[in-house]
PDB file of C-alpha atoms in Angstrom:
ATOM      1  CA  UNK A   1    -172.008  44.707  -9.953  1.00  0.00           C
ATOM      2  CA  UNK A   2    -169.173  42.251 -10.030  1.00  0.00           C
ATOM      3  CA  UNK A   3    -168.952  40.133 -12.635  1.00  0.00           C
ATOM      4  CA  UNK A   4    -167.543  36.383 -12.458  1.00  0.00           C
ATOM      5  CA  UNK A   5    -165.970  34.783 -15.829  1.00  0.00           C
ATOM      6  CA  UNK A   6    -168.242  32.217 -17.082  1.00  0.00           C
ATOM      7  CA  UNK A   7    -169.826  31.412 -20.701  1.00  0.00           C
ATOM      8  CA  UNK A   8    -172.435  33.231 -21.978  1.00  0.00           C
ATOM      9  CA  UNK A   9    -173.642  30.723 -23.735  1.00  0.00           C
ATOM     10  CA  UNK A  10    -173.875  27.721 -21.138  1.00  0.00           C
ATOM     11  CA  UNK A  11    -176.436  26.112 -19.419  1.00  0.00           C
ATOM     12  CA  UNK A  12    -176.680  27.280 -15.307  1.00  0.00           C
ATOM     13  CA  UNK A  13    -178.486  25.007 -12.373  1.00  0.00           C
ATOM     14  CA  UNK A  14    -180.430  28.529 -11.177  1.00  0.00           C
ATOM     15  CA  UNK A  15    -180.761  31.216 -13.012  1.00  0.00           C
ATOM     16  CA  UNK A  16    -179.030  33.393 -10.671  1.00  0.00           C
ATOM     17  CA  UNK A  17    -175.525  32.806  -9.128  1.00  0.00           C
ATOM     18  CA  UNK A  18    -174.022  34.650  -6.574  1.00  0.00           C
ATOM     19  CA  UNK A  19    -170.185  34.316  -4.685  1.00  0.00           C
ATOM     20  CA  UNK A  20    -169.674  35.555  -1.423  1.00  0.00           C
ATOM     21  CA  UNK A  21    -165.619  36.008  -0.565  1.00  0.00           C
ATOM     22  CA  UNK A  22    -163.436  37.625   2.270  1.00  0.00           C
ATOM     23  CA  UNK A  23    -161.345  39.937   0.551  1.00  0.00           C
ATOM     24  CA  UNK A  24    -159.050  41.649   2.935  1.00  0.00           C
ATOM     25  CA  UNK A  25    -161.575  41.603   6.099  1.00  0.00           C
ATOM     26  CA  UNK A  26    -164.248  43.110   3.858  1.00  0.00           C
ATOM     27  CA  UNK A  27    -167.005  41.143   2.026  1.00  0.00           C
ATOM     28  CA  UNK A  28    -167.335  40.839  -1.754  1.00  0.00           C
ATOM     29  CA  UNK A  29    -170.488  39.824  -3.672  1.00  0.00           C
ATOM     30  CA  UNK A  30    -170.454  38.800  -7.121  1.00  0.00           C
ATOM     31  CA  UNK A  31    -173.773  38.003  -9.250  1.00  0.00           C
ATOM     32  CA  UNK A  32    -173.915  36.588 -12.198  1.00  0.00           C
ATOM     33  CA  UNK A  33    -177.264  36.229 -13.944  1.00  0.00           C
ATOM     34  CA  UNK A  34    -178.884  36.322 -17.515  1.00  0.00           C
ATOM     35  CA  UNK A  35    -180.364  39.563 -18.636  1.00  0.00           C
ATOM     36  CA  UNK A  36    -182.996  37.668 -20.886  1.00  0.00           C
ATOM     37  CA  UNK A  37    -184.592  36.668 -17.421  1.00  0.00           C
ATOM     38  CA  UNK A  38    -183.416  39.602 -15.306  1.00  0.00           C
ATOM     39  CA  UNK A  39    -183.240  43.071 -15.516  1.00  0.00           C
ATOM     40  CA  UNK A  40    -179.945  44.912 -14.082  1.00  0.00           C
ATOM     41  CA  UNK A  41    -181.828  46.704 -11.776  1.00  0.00           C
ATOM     42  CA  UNK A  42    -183.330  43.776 -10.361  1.00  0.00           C
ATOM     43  CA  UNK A  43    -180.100  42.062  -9.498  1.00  0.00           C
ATOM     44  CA  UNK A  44    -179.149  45.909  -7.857  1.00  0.00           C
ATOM     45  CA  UNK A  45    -182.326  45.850  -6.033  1.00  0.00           C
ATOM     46  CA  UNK A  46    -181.188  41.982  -4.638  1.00  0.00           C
ATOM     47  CA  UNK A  47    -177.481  43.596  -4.442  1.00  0.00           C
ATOM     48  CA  UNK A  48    -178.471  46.311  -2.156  1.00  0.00           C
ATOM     49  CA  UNK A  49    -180.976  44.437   0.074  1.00  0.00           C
ATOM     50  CA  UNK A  50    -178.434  41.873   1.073  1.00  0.00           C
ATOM     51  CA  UNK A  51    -176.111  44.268   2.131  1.00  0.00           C
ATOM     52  CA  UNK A  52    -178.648  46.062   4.270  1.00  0.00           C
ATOM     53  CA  UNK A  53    -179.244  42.765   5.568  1.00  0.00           C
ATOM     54  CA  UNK A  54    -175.758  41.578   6.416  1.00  0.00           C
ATOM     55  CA  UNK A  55    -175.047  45.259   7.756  1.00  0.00           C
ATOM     56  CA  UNK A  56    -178.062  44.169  10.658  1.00  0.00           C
ATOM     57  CA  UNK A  57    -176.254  40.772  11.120  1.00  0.00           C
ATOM     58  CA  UNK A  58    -173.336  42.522  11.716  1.00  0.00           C
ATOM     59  CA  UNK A  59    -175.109  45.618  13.654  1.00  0.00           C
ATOM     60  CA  UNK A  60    -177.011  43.036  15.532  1.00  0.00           C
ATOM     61  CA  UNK A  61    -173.564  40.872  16.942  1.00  0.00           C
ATOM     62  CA  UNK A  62    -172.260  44.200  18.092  1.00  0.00           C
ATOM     63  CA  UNK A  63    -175.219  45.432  19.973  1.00  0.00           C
ATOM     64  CA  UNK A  64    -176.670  42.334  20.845  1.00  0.00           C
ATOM     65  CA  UNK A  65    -179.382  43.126  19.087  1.00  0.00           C
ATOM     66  CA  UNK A  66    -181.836  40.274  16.954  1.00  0.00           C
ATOM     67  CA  UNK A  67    -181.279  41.789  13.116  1.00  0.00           C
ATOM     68  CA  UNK A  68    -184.149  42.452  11.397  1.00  0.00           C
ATOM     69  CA  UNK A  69    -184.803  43.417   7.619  1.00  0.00           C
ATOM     70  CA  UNK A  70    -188.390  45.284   7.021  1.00  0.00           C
ATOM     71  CA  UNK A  71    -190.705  44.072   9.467  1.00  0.00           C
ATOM     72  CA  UNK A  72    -188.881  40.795  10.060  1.00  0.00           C
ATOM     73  CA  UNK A  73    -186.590  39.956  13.014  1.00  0.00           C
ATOM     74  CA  UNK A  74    -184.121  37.622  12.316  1.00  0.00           C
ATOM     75  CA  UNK A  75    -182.381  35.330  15.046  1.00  0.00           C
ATOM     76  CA  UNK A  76    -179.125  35.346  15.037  1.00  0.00           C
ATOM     77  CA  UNK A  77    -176.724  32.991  17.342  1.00  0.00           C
ATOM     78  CA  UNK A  78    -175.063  34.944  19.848  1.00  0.00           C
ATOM     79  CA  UNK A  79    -171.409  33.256  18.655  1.00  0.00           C
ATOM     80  CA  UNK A  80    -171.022  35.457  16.011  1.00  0.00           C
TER      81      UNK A  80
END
């Protein structure tokens, strides 16, 4: 998991903080969390379900399809 610089030893609004950038058409996710509240794994598990869910976004504006993660369908303007 990326990594963003920041001080270990300051005080954070949530206790988990993620970046989402464009990075040469591609997207790029960066977490930054404590490991007294979170386990690495955790933050992998979150990691890997939001790509799964932007892959269905992006599945979903290609086939016209509504996305859905699990069980749930999610709506998803046809503008995309």
């Amino acid at each position: 998991l990326a990594q963003l610089d920041h001080n270990p030893n300051g005080l954070r609004r949530y206790p988990i903080a993620i970046s989402v950038d464009v990075v040469e058409s591609r997207f790029r996710v960066s977490y930054v969390y404590s490991s007294r509240l979170h386990r690495k794994e955790t933050i992998e598990n979150l990691s890997d379900n939001f790509r799964k869910f932007m892959e269905s976004v992006v599945n979903s504006a290609l086939t016209k399809k509504e996305p859905s993660v699990g069980r749930i369908a999610i709506p998803v303007p046809t503008s995309f």
